Amino acid sequence: MKSRFRFHLCCVCMLALAIVGCKVKRPDDVISESKMENLLYDYHLAKSMGDNLPYSENYKKALYLDAVFKKYGTTEAVFDSSLVWYTRNTEVLSKIYEKVSKRLKAQQNEINHLIALRDNKPKMSESGDSIDVWPWKRLIRLTGEMMNDQYAFVLPADTNYKDRDTLVWEVRYHFLEPMLADSLRAVTMAMQVIYEKDTLNRLETITDPGVHQLRLYADTLGVMKEIKGFIYYPGVQGEKAGALLADRFSLTRYHCSDSLSVAERDSINQLEALKTDSLKKVSDQKDTKISKDSLRKVDDLKDNQRISPEEMNRRRTVTPEKKPEQIGAVLGGAAVVFAILSAAIFVLLVGFARPISALMQAPAEALTLTTRYVRICGAGIFFIVAYNLMSAIFRGLGDSRSPLLFVLVACLVNVAGDLLLVAGAYKDWAALGCGCRNFMAFGEFPEVGGERDITRRWLKPGVLLDGKLDTVHPFDAGKIAEHVRHSWYEGEEARAPYDGETKPAFTRMGDTDRYSWLKAPRYDGLAMETGPLAQMLVSYAQGHEAVKPAVDKVLAALGVGPEALFSTLGRTAARGVETLVIAQQVEKWLAEYEANIAGGDKKIAMECSVPKEGRGVGFVNAPRGGLSHWLRIEDGKIGNFQLVVPTTWNLGPRDAKHVLSAAEQALVGTPVADPKRPVEILRTIHSFDPCIACAVHVIDGETNQVHEFKVL
């Protein structure tokens, strides 16, 4: 007996442990369930109070919410982070909101009761066929002035309201002298009924005195929730308006449960026994007679076919219902049609590429290249059509995620494919545009807590000298200096950026001594290349887990070695590889960011203070290359502020020792087929910076003539 008891006791304990173990553990920094329930209850009340404020008092919205957070000893940041956790645990949040909803509903019922007591009206409307449910005063006077130009009401429905009830709001209007109601200053009478499934509205413009009605009726919208309405009598600024007197208010509710019972071909409901409060009885279905107090007449019952709720919703939204057997046929037909169109476009672009290029007004010297490009477009038309067709199909089926994945895959394939395609066609440019063979990278994407330490970045900083990938030198900011000897600035000697000056000293265009508005920054006296190629080479030499495999794949696909990266082609390829590896890493960073928010970490900026004296520098690897801001503080103010930008590193002039910049060295030895159309020069400049090419001009050294040409 004792053993059996022990066995049962062990089972109960194990079950209890299992239940406790399966329960979702709430982090300590997340607001507890009980406190969250009370907070959400007051939070929604405060939000509702703020939403009902007039425009001039919108500033109180934040005060209402702050009062709620102070009441519970928390902050908005803690509340938001806690809510993120609860939204991830929907079961816990749904239970909390069930309790909050019950409390809010009970509060609403209590308020309705108080309103009924105030207006000397019963809490519930009376039952019956035709009942006046208007609980307010029966007479109002509007003058058209700002504070007296409208009258509004909100009436909650109770259990005596039934499905398919008809509401008739009736008001009598008097225009007191002077009579100013016209087409521009007419009275607006509007009513809205909120149902379980939708909302109905009715509006009427009143220009004549007398009794006016608004009638609202819904057959398939479900239970009535609330009735709203207003009377608006506008005024004109600077003019005295005549007063409007409205009386004999009534809001009559008619039960209409008989409207479906007389329809012989009704597909919605079967005949039910009529309740005692119906407007009329049906004694004989075969010989039905409509009573005189019916809200509408039925002339021919056999042709009075009712509209189902589904059909009504379909007509309202103009959205055809989904029929699987038809969807398949449509998809199959669409696939066939687009396949035929793709084939036709393919034949047209591939077979008639040269005439099409001529129609595009391609220059004679570029006609062959243009023809090749048109044929490439024709060959890819099948993929373009297939991508768009599949995206449209999935969107039509209600799947919006798959098209997004198609876009991601297409972009990655496009980047990689373009790189390999272009590189394969211009392999000779792997031996051109080498440059200085010195590369400098600042790194990018700091680790958590490593914002002020450039060594703690996902892409690491480093320096490569003379194209040697076996040695990565550490970056030293103290070795940077700027030369202005051949720039249009005052000065002869190189200066550290902290002490740099920018004093213009323009000489003349065509000057071979001072010839650029760019300074010439140098690292330890050496010209350096910065940008995507520099960062990818530094990361490749460091064995970066994402960069090295991507670079190796590109090199293997092209059948070239790492030395091919020191070229115009290498720079272009590096920009694509950089885009690829960063795009792949972004997904992980977004997941980390989401986790940080869920944990309450929403900090996006570091706190700092301006010292009395000091200096500092910030390094970032911008899309064009290494960017640095150098700041010196004197007496609590900015004493000097200098920027050393990627363009000056790559495209600056000679320095004081007549050493050429990276781009100048890369252009040396570049073959030019046509001196009047030196597209080869722009090709190399493009590899450094796609946006700087438009600022490059080719000037004839003998005639000083600036050549103009089109880049295809």
mmCIF file of N, CA and C in Angstrom, residues 311-426:
data_model
loop_
_atom_site.group_PDB
_atom_site.id
_atom_site.type_symbol
_atom_site.label_atom_id
_atom_site.label_comp_id
_atom_site.label_asym_id
_atom_site.label_seq_id
_atom_site.Cartn_x
_atom_site.Cartn_y
_atom_site.Cartn_z
ATOM 1 N N GLU A 311 -22.531 37.012 -51.318
ATOM 2 C CA GLU A 311 -22.693 37.755 -52.556
ATOM 3 C C GLU A 311 -22.645 39.258 -52.314
ATOM 4 N N MET A 312 -23.259 39.691 -51.198
ATOM 5 C CA MET A 312 -23.240 41.119 -50.877
ATOM 6 C C MET A 312 -21.816 41.596 -50.620
ATOM 7 N N ASN A 313 -21.039 40.823 -49.871
ATOM 8 C CA ASN A 313 -19.662 41.189 -49.615
ATOM 9 C C ASN A 313 -18.830 41.168 -50.882
ATOM 10 N N ARG A 314 -19.123 40.199 -51.747
ATOM 11 C CA ARG A 314 -18.384 40.132 -53.006
ATOM 12 C C ARG A 314 -18.624 41.370 -53.846
ATOM 13 N N ARG A 315 -19.894 41.800 -53.926
ATOM 14 C CA ARG A 315 -20.229 42.979 -54.702
ATOM 15 C C ARG A 315 -19.665 44.238 -54.060
ATOM 16 N N ARG A 316 -19.609 44.252 -52.747
ATOM 17 C CA ARG A 316 -19.115 45.439 -52.062
ATOM 18 C C ARG A 316 -17.634 45.620 -52.284
ATOM 19 N N THR A 317 -16.855 44.560 -52.183
ATOM 20 C CA THR A 317 -15.409 44.631 -52.304
ATOM 21 C C THR A 317 -14.908 44.474 -53.730
ATOM 22 N N VAL A 318 -15.801 44.053 -54.636
ATOM 23 C CA VAL A 318 -15.450 43.826 -56.042
ATOM 24 C C VAL A 318 -14.271 42.870 -56.138
ATOM 25 N N THR A 319 -14.251 41.873 -55.276
ATOM 26 C CA THR A 319 -13.213 40.868 -55.269
ATOM 27 C C THR A 319 -13.824 39.514 -55.547
ATOM 28 N N PRO A 320 -13.523 38.893 -56.660
ATOM 29 C CA PRO A 320 -14.117 37.600 -56.956
ATOM 30 C C PRO A 320 -13.644 36.531 -55.983
ATOM 31 N N GLU A 321 -14.525 35.620 -55.657
ATOM 32 C CA GLU A 321 -14.165 34.557 -54.739
ATOM 33 C C GLU A 321 -13.216 33.575 -55.415
ATOM 34 N N LYS A 322 -12.373 32.971 -54.594
ATOM 35 C CA LYS A 322 -11.375 32.075 -55.111
ATOM 36 C C LYS A 322 -11.985 30.712 -55.427
ATOM 37 N N LYS A 323 -11.780 30.237 -56.626
ATOM 38 C CA LYS A 323 -12.237 28.929 -57.050
ATOM 39 C C LYS A 323 -11.028 28.147 -57.536
ATOM 40 N N PRO A 324 -10.591 27.136 -56.780
ATOM 41 C CA PRO A 324 -9.372 26.407 -57.124
ATOM 42 C C PRO A 324 -9.375 25.834 -58.526
ATOM 43 N N GLU A 325 -10.523 25.319 -58.942
ATOM 44 C CA GLU A 325 -10.548 24.714 -60.273
ATOM 45 C C GLU A 325 -10.322 25.746 -61.367
ATOM 46 N N GLN A 326 -10.715 26.987 -61.124
ATOM 47 C CA GLN A 326 -10.496 28.035 -62.103
ATOM 48 C C GLN A 326 -9.097 28.631 -62.001
ATOM 49 N N ILE A 327 -8.564 28.678 -60.778
ATOM 50 C CA ILE A 327 -7.234 29.236 -60.588
ATOM 51 C C ILE A 327 -6.201 28.442 -61.369
ATOM 52 N N GLY A 328 -6.304 27.113 -61.304
ATOM 53 C CA GLY A 328 -5.368 26.283 -62.038
ATOM 54 C C GLY A 328 -5.402 26.549 -63.527
ATOM 55 N N ALA A 329 -6.611 26.684 -64.060
ATOM 56 C CA ALA A 329 -6.744 26.952 -65.489
ATOM 57 C C ALA A 329 -6.159 28.304 -65.871
ATOM 58 N N VAL A 330 -6.389 29.320 -65.011
ATOM 59 C CA VAL A 330 -5.856 30.658 -65.274
ATOM 60 C C VAL A 330 -4.330 30.658 -65.233
ATOM 61 N N LEU A 331 -3.762 29.982 -64.227
ATOM 62 C CA LEU A 331 -2.314 29.925 -64.109
ATOM 63 C C LEU A 331 -1.694 29.215 -65.308
ATOM 64 N N GLY A 332 -2.316 28.098 -65.694
ATOM 65 C CA GLY A 332 -1.805 27.380 -66.847
ATOM 66 C C GLY A 332 -1.869 28.207 -68.119
ATOM 67 N N GLY A 333 -2.988 28.895 -68.315
ATOM 68 C CA GLY A 333 -3.116 29.755 -69.481
ATOM 69 C C GLY A 333 -2.124 30.899 -69.474
ATOM 70 N N ALA A 334 -1.934 31.505 -68.303
ATOM 71 C CA ALA A 334 -0.975 32.606 -68.190
ATOM 72 C C ALA A 334 0.439 32.132 -68.491
ATOM 73 N N ALA A 335 0.800 30.957 -67.977
ATOM 74 C CA ALA A 335 2.137 30.423 -68.237
ATOM 75 C C ALA A 335 2.363 30.201 -69.731
ATOM 76 N N VAL A 336 1.361 29.663 -70.417
ATOM 77 C CA VAL A 336 1.485 29.420 -71.859
ATOM 78 C C VAL A 336 1.624 30.736 -72.620
ATOM 79 N N VAL A 337 0.767 31.715 -72.278
ATOM 80 C CA VAL A 337 0.799 33.003 -72.969
ATOM 81 C C VAL A 337 2.150 33.688 -72.798
ATOM 82 N N PHE A 338 2.641 33.721 -71.558
ATOM 83 C CA PHE A 338 3.902 34.407 -71.305
ATOM 84 C C PHE A 338 5.092 33.633 -71.870
ATOM 85 N N ALA A 339 4.984 32.323 -71.947
ATOM 86 C CA ALA A 339 6.044 31.544 -72.583
ATOM 87 C C ALA A 339 6.138 31.883 -74.070
ATOM 88 N N ILE A 340 4.980 32.006 -74.721
ATOM 89 C CA ILE A 340 4.963 32.374 -76.138
ATOM 90 C C ILE A 340 5.533 33.781 -76.337
ATOM 91 N N LEU A 341 5.113 34.708 -75.468
ATOM 92 C CA LEU A 341 5.632 36.072 -75.572
ATOM 93 C C LEU A 341 7.137 36.110 -75.338
ATOM 94 N N SER A 342 7.626 35.345 -74.360
ATOM 95 C CA SER A 342 9.059 35.310 -74.093
ATOM 96 C C SER A 342 9.827 34.790 -75.289
ATOM 97 N N ALA A 343 9.307 33.722 -75.905
ATOM 98 C CA ALA A 343 9.966 33.164 -77.078
ATOM 99 C C ALA A 343 10.002 34.165 -78.226
ATOM 100 N N ALA A 344 8.884 34.886 -78.400
ATOM 101 C CA ALA A 344 8.836 35.877 -79.471
ATOM 102 C C ALA A 344 9.832 37.005 -79.229
ATOM 103 N N ILE A 345 9.896 37.493 -77.983
ATOM 104 C CA ILE A 345 10.843 38.563 -77.651
ATOM 105 C C ILE A 345 12.279 38.074 -77.801
ATOM 106 N N PHE A 346 12.532 36.824 -77.411
ATOM 107 C CA PHE A 346 13.870 36.247 -77.543
ATOM 108 C C PHE A 346 14.317 36.222 -79.005
ATOM 109 N N VAL A 347 13.450 35.724 -79.860
ATOM 110 C CA VAL A 347 13.785 35.663 -81.290
ATOM 111 C C VAL A 347 14.018 37.070 -81.846
ATOM 112 N N LEU A 348 13.181 38.019 -81.425
ATOM 113 C CA LEU A 348 13.293 39.384 -81.922
ATOM 114 C C LEU A 348 14.614 40.030 -81.499
ATOM 115 N N LEU A 349 14.958 39.915 -80.211
ATOM 116 C CA LEU A 349 16.151 40.589 -79.699
ATOM 117 C C LEU A 349 17.436 39.906 -80.152
ATOM 118 N N VAL A 350 17.434 38.592 -80.217
ATOM 119 C CA VAL A 350 18.633 37.868 -80.616
ATOM 120 C C VAL A 350 18.826 37.902 -82.133
ATOM 121 N N GLY A 351 17.756 37.661 -82.879
ATOM 122 C CA GLY A 351 17.868 37.606 -84.333
ATOM 123 C C GLY A 351 18.005 38.951 -85.002
ATOM 124 N N PHE A 352 17.438 39.986 -84.398
ATOM 125 C CA PHE A 352 17.470 41.311 -84.998
ATOM 126 C C PHE A 352 18.186 42.314 -84.091
ATOM 127 N N ALA A 353 19.192 41.862 -83.380
ATOM 128 C CA ALA A 353 19.912 42.715 -82.434
ATOM 129 C C ALA A 353 20.595 43.891 -83.132
ATOM 130 N N ARG A 354 21.181 43.663 -84.265
ATOM 131 C CA ARG A 354 21.907 44.742 -84.934
ATOM 132 C C ARG A 354 20.957 45.834 -85.461
ATOM 133 N N PRO A 355 19.863 45.488 -86.163
ATOM 134 C CA PRO A 355 18.935 46.549 -86.571
ATOM 135 C C PRO A 355 18.338 47.308 -85.380
ATOM 136 N N ILE A 356 18.057 46.589 -84.286
ATOM 137 C CA ILE A 356 17.529 47.257 -83.103
ATOM 138 C C ILE A 356 18.557 48.223 -82.526
ATOM 139 N N SER A 357 19.825 47.831 -82.516
ATOM 140 C CA SER A 357 20.887 48.717 -82.041
ATOM 141 C C SER A 357 20.995 49.960 -82.914
ATOM 142 N N ALA A 358 20.822 49.775 -84.216
ATOM 143 C CA ALA A 358 20.851 50.922 -85.120
ATOM 144 C C ALA A 358 19.679 51.852 -84.854
ATOM 145 N N LEU A 359 18.496 51.280 -84.590
ATOM 146 C CA LEU A 359 17.338 52.104 -84.254
ATOM 147 C C LEU A 359 17.545 52.851 -82.939
ATOM 148 N N MET A 360 18.336 52.294 -82.026
ATOM 149 C CA MET A 360 18.664 52.942 -80.765
ATOM 150 C C MET A 360 19.697 54.047 -80.947
ATOM 151 N N GLN A 361 20.127 54.289 -82.211
ATOM 152 C CA GLN A 361 21.088 55.336 -82.547
ATOM 153 C C GLN A 361 22.427 55.127 -81.854
ATOM 154 N N ALA A 362 22.845 53.854 -81.799
ATOM 155 C CA ALA A 362 24.159 53.558 -81.252
ATOM 156 C C ALA A 362 25.237 54.073 -82.197
ATOM 157 N N PRO A 363 26.303 54.711 -81.681
ATOM 158 C CA PRO A 363 27.396 55.191 -82.543
ATOM 159 C C PRO A 363 28.021 54.041 -83.313
ATOM 160 N N ALA A 364 28.559 54.350 -84.468
ATOM 161 C CA ALA A 364 29.124 53.310 -85.324
ATOM 162 C C ALA A 364 30.231 52.541 -84.625
ATOM 163 N N GLU A 365 31.068 53.261 -83.849
ATOM 164 C CA GLU A 365 32.171 52.602 -83.167
ATOM 165 C C GLU A 365 31.707 51.721 -82.002
ATOM 166 N N ALA A 366 30.492 51.927 -81.547
ATOM 167 C CA ALA A 366 29.969 51.130 -80.438
ATOM 168 C C ALA A 366 28.848 50.189 -80.865
ATOM 169 N N LEU A 367 28.632 50.064 -82.173
ATOM 170 C CA LEU A 367 27.520 49.260 -82.668
ATOM 171 C C LEU A 367 27.685 47.782 -82.300
ATOM 172 N N THR A 368 28.901 47.285 -82.361
ATOM 173 C CA THR A 368 29.136 45.879 -82.048
ATOM 174 C C THR A 368 28.849 45.582 -80.585
ATOM 175 N N LEU A 369 29.306 46.453 -79.690
ATOM 176 C CA LEU A 369 29.058 46.261 -78.261
ATOM 177 C C LEU A 369 27.578 46.389 -77.931
ATOM 178 N N THR A 370 26.909 47.335 -78.561
ATOM 179 C CA THR A 370 25.480 47.506 -78.323
ATOM 180 C C THR A 370 24.702 46.281 -78.788
ATOM 181 N N THR A 371 25.093 45.729 -79.934
ATOM 182 C CA THR A 371 24.450 44.525 -80.449
ATOM 183 C C THR A 371 24.611 43.363 -79.477
ATOM 184 N N ARG A 372 25.807 43.240 -78.930
ATOM 185 C CA ARG A 372 26.057 42.179 -77.958
ATOM 186 C C ARG A 372 25.187 42.359 -76.711
ATOM 187 N N TYR A 373 25.040 43.596 -76.279
ATOM 188 C CA TYR A 373 24.222 43.875 -75.095
ATOM 189 C C TYR A 373 22.753 43.532 -75.351
ATOM 190 N N VAL A 374 22.238 43.877 -76.502
ATOM 191 C CA VAL A 374 20.845 43.563 -76.841
ATOM 192 C C VAL A 374 20.618 42.061 -76.838
ATOM 193 N N ARG A 375 21.559 41.302 -77.363
ATOM 194 C CA ARG A 375 21.429 39.846 -77.379
ATOM 195 C C ARG A 375 21.462 39.257 -75.961
ATOM 196 N N ILE A 376 22.288 39.849 -75.110
ATOM 197 C CA ILE A 376 22.312 39.405 -73.713
ATOM 198 C C ILE A 376 20.957 39.637 -73.065
ATOM 199 N N CYS A 377 20.348 40.801 -73.330
ATOM 200 C CA CYS A 377 19.015 41.090 -72.803
ATOM 201 C C CYS A 377 17.983 40.100 -73.330
ATOM 202 N N GLY A 378 18.097 39.734 -74.615
ATOM 203 C CA GLY A 378 17.175 38.772 -75.184
ATOM 204 C C GLY A 378 17.308 37.400 -74.562
ATOM 205 N N ALA A 379 18.547 36.996 -74.278
ATOM 206 C CA ALA A 379 18.765 35.687 -73.658
ATOM 207 C C ALA A 379 18.220 35.627 -72.242
ATOM 208 N N GLY A 380 18.186 36.760 -71.560
ATOM 209 C CA GLY A 380 17.708 36.787 -70.181
ATOM 210 C C GLY A 380 16.227 37.050 -70.032
ATOM 211 N N ILE A 381 15.515 37.208 -71.163
ATOM 212 C CA ILE A 381 14.090 37.545 -71.087
ATOM 213 C C ILE A 381 13.281 36.431 -70.437
ATOM 214 N N PHE A 382 13.709 35.159 -70.623
ATOM 215 C CA PHE A 382 12.980 34.047 -70.008
ATOM 216 C C PHE A 382 13.017 34.143 -68.486
ATOM 217 N N PHE A 383 14.169 34.500 -67.941
ATOM 218 C CA PHE A 383 14.293 34.619 -66.496
ATOM 219 C C PHE A 383 13.492 35.801 -65.964
ATOM 220 N N ILE A 384 13.489 36.906 -66.699
ATOM 221 C CA ILE A 384 12.746 38.088 -66.269
ATOM 222 C C ILE A 384 11.245 37.804 -66.235
ATOM 223 N N VAL A 385 10.735 37.193 -67.303
ATOM 224 C CA VAL A 385 9.308 36.883 -67.370
ATOM 225 C C VAL A 385 8.929 35.854 -66.306
ATOM 226 N N ALA A 386 9.761 34.826 -66.125
ATOM 227 C CA ALA A 386 9.468 33.796 -65.128
ATOM 228 C C ALA A 386 9.441 34.377 -63.722
ATOM 229 N N TYR A 387 10.383 35.263 -63.415
ATOM 230 C CA TYR A 387 10.423 35.890 -62.098
ATOM 231 C C TYR A 387 9.158 36.710 -61.836
ATOM 232 N N ASN A 388 8.775 37.557 -62.790
ATOM 233 C CA ASN A 388 7.592 38.384 -62.604
ATOM 234 C C ASN A 388 6.310 37.552 -62.563
ATOM 235 N N LEU A 389 6.239 36.500 -63.394
ATOM 236 C CA LEU A 389 5.054 35.649 -63.401
ATOM 237 C C LEU A 389 4.907 34.911 -62.078
ATOM 238 N N MET A 390 5.985 34.343 -61.563
ATOM 239 C CA MET A 390 5.922 33.627 -60.288
ATOM 240 C C MET A 390 5.578 34.570 -59.143
ATOM 241 N N SER A 391 6.138 35.771 -59.151
ATOM 242 C CA SER A 391 5.816 36.741 -58.109
ATOM 243 C C SER A 391 4.344 37.103 -58.143
ATOM 244 N N ALA A 392 3.796 37.322 -59.341
ATOM 245 C CA ALA A 392 2.384 37.671 -59.474
ATOM 246 C C ALA A 392 1.490 36.522 -59.013
ATOM 247 N N ILE A 393 1.870 35.283 -59.327
ATOM 248 C CA ILE A 393 1.069 34.127 -58.918
ATOM 249 C C ILE A 393 1.005 34.017 -57.401
ATOM 250 N N PHE A 394 2.149 34.133 -56.758
ATOM 251 C CA PHE A 394 2.169 34.008 -55.308
ATOM 252 C C PHE A 394 1.442 35.162 -54.628
ATOM 253 N N ARG A 395 1.553 36.366 -55.173
ATOM 254 C CA ARG A 395 0.813 37.491 -54.595
ATOM 255 C C ARG A 395 -0.686 37.273 -54.760
ATOM 256 N N GLY A 396 -1.087 36.756 -55.923
ATOM 257 C CA GLY A 396 -2.496 36.475 -56.139
ATOM 258 C C GLY A 396 -3.040 35.418 -55.198
ATOM 259 N N LEU A 397 -2.184 34.485 -54.781
ATOM 260 C CA LEU A 397 -2.590 33.444 -53.835
ATOM 261 C C LEU A 397 -2.495 33.895 -52.390
ATOM 262 N N GLY A 398 -2.133 35.151 -52.191
ATOM 263 C CA GLY A 398 -2.060 35.676 -50.837
ATOM 264 C C GLY A 398 -0.734 35.467 -50.143
ATOM 265 N N ASP A 399 0.302 35.032 -50.873
ATOM 266 C CA ASP A 399 1.627 34.794 -50.308
ATOM 267 C C ASP A 399 2.536 35.948 -50.708
ATOM 268 N N SER A 400 2.832 36.827 -49.759
ATOM 269 C CA SER A 400 3.685 37.970 -50.043
ATOM 270 C C SER A 400 5.137 37.723 -49.658
ATOM 271 N N ARG A 401 5.412 36.646 -48.917
ATOM 272 C CA ARG A 401 6.769 36.366 -48.484
ATOM 273 C C ARG A 401 7.616 35.791 -49.612
ATOM 274 N N SER A 402 7.053 34.866 -50.367
ATOM 275 C CA SER A 402 7.811 34.230 -51.443
ATOM 276 C C SER A 402 8.326 35.225 -52.473
ATOM 277 N N PRO A 403 7.498 36.205 -52.947
ATOM 278 C CA PRO A 403 8.051 37.194 -53.876
ATOM 279 C C PRO A 403 9.232 37.967 -53.307
ATOM 280 N N LEU A 404 9.213 38.243 -51.991
ATOM 281 C CA LEU A 404 10.345 38.928 -51.385
ATOM 282 C C LEU A 404 11.605 38.067 -51.446
ATOM 283 N N LEU A 405 11.438 36.763 -51.231
ATOM 284 C CA LEU A 405 12.578 35.867 -51.345
ATOM 285 C C LEU A 405 13.080 35.824 -52.790
ATOM 286 N N PHE A 406 12.155 35.858 -53.748
ATOM 287 C CA PHE A 406 12.552 35.911 -55.152
ATOM 288 C C PHE A 406 13.398 37.149 -55.436
ATOM 289 N N VAL A 407 12.980 38.281 -54.870
ATOM 290 C CA VAL A 407 13.725 39.523 -55.072
ATOM 291 C C VAL A 407 15.134 39.404 -54.511
ATOM 292 N N LEU A 408 15.251 38.837 -53.289
ATOM 293 C CA LEU A 408 16.562 38.679 -52.668
ATOM 294 C C LEU A 408 17.462 37.790 -53.503
ATOM 295 N N VAL A 409 16.935 36.642 -53.913
ATOM 296 C CA VAL A 409 17.727 35.722 -54.717
ATOM 297 C C VAL A 409 18.105 36.348 -56.058
ATOM 298 N N ALA A 410 17.137 37.042 -56.680
ATOM 299 C CA ALA A 410 17.401 37.671 -57.973
ATOM 300 C C ALA A 410 18.486 38.732 -57.862
ATOM 301 N N CYS A 411 18.466 39.511 -56.775
ATOM 302 C CA CYS A 411 19.483 40.545 -56.586
ATOM 303 C C CYS A 411 20.869 39.933 -56.411
ATOM 304 N N LEU A 412 20.944 38.881 -55.580
ATOM 305 C CA LEU A 412 22.232 38.238 -55.369
ATOM 306 C C LEU A 412 22.744 37.615 -56.659
ATOM 307 N N VAL A 413 21.864 36.929 -57.382
ATOM 308 C CA VAL A 413 22.256 36.323 -58.648
ATOM 309 C C VAL A 413 22.659 37.398 -59.655
ATOM 310 N N ASN A 414 21.924 38.506 -59.645
ATOM 311 C CA ASN A 414 22.207 39.583 -60.579
ATOM 312 C C ASN A 414 23.579 40.190 -60.318
ATOM 313 N N VAL A 415 23.872 40.445 -59.024
ATOM 314 C CA VAL A 415 25.172 41.018 -58.678
ATOM 315 C C VAL A 415 26.299 40.080 -59.072
ATOM 316 N N ALA A 416 26.182 38.818 -58.614
ATOM 317 C CA ALA A 416 27.230 37.852 -58.930
ATOM 318 C C ALA A 416 27.316 37.577 -60.423
ATOM 319 N N GLY A 417 26.152 37.427 -61.067
ATOM 320 C CA GLY A 417 26.145 37.143 -62.499
ATOM 321 C C GLY A 417 26.725 38.270 -63.333
ATOM 322 N N ASP A 418 26.355 39.498 -63.005
ATOM 323 C CA ASP A 418 26.895 40.640 -63.735
ATOM 324 C C ASP A 418 28.405 40.723 -63.588
ATOM 325 N N LEU A 419 28.873 40.499 -62.363
ATOM 326 C CA LEU A 419 30.315 40.546 -62.140
ATOM 327 C C LEU A 419 31.044 39.541 -63.010
ATOM 328 N N LEU A 420 30.564 38.305 -62.963
ATOM 329 C CA LEU A 420 31.229 37.258 -63.723
ATOM 330 C C LEU A 420 31.086 37.480 -65.219
ATOM 331 N N LEU A 421 29.922 37.952 -65.658
ATOM 332 C CA LEU A 421 29.702 38.178 -67.083
ATOM 333 C C LEU A 421 30.588 39.295 -67.609
ATOM 334 N N VAL A 422 30.596 40.420 -66.877
ATOM 335 C CA VAL A 422 31.415 41.549 -67.310
ATOM 336 C C VAL A 422 32.898 41.207 -67.231
ATOM 337 N N ALA A 423 33.267 40.581 -66.125
ATOM 338 C CA ALA A 423 34.673 40.227 -65.964
ATOM 339 C C ALA A 423 35.131 39.243 -67.035
ATOM 340 N N GLY A 424 34.250 38.305 -67.375
ATOM 341 C CA GLY A 424 34.617 37.354 -68.413
ATOM 342 C C GLY A 424 34.813 37.997 -69.768
ATOM 343 N N ALA A 425 34.087 39.074 -70.041
ATOM 344 C CA ALA A 425 34.206 39.761 -71.332
ATOM 345 C C ALA A 425 35.371 40.738 -71.370
ATOM 346 N N TYR A 426 35.873 41.156 -70.198
ATOM 347 C CA TYR A 426 36.938 42.159 -70.146
ATOM 348 C C TYR A 426 38.094 41.668 -69.276
#
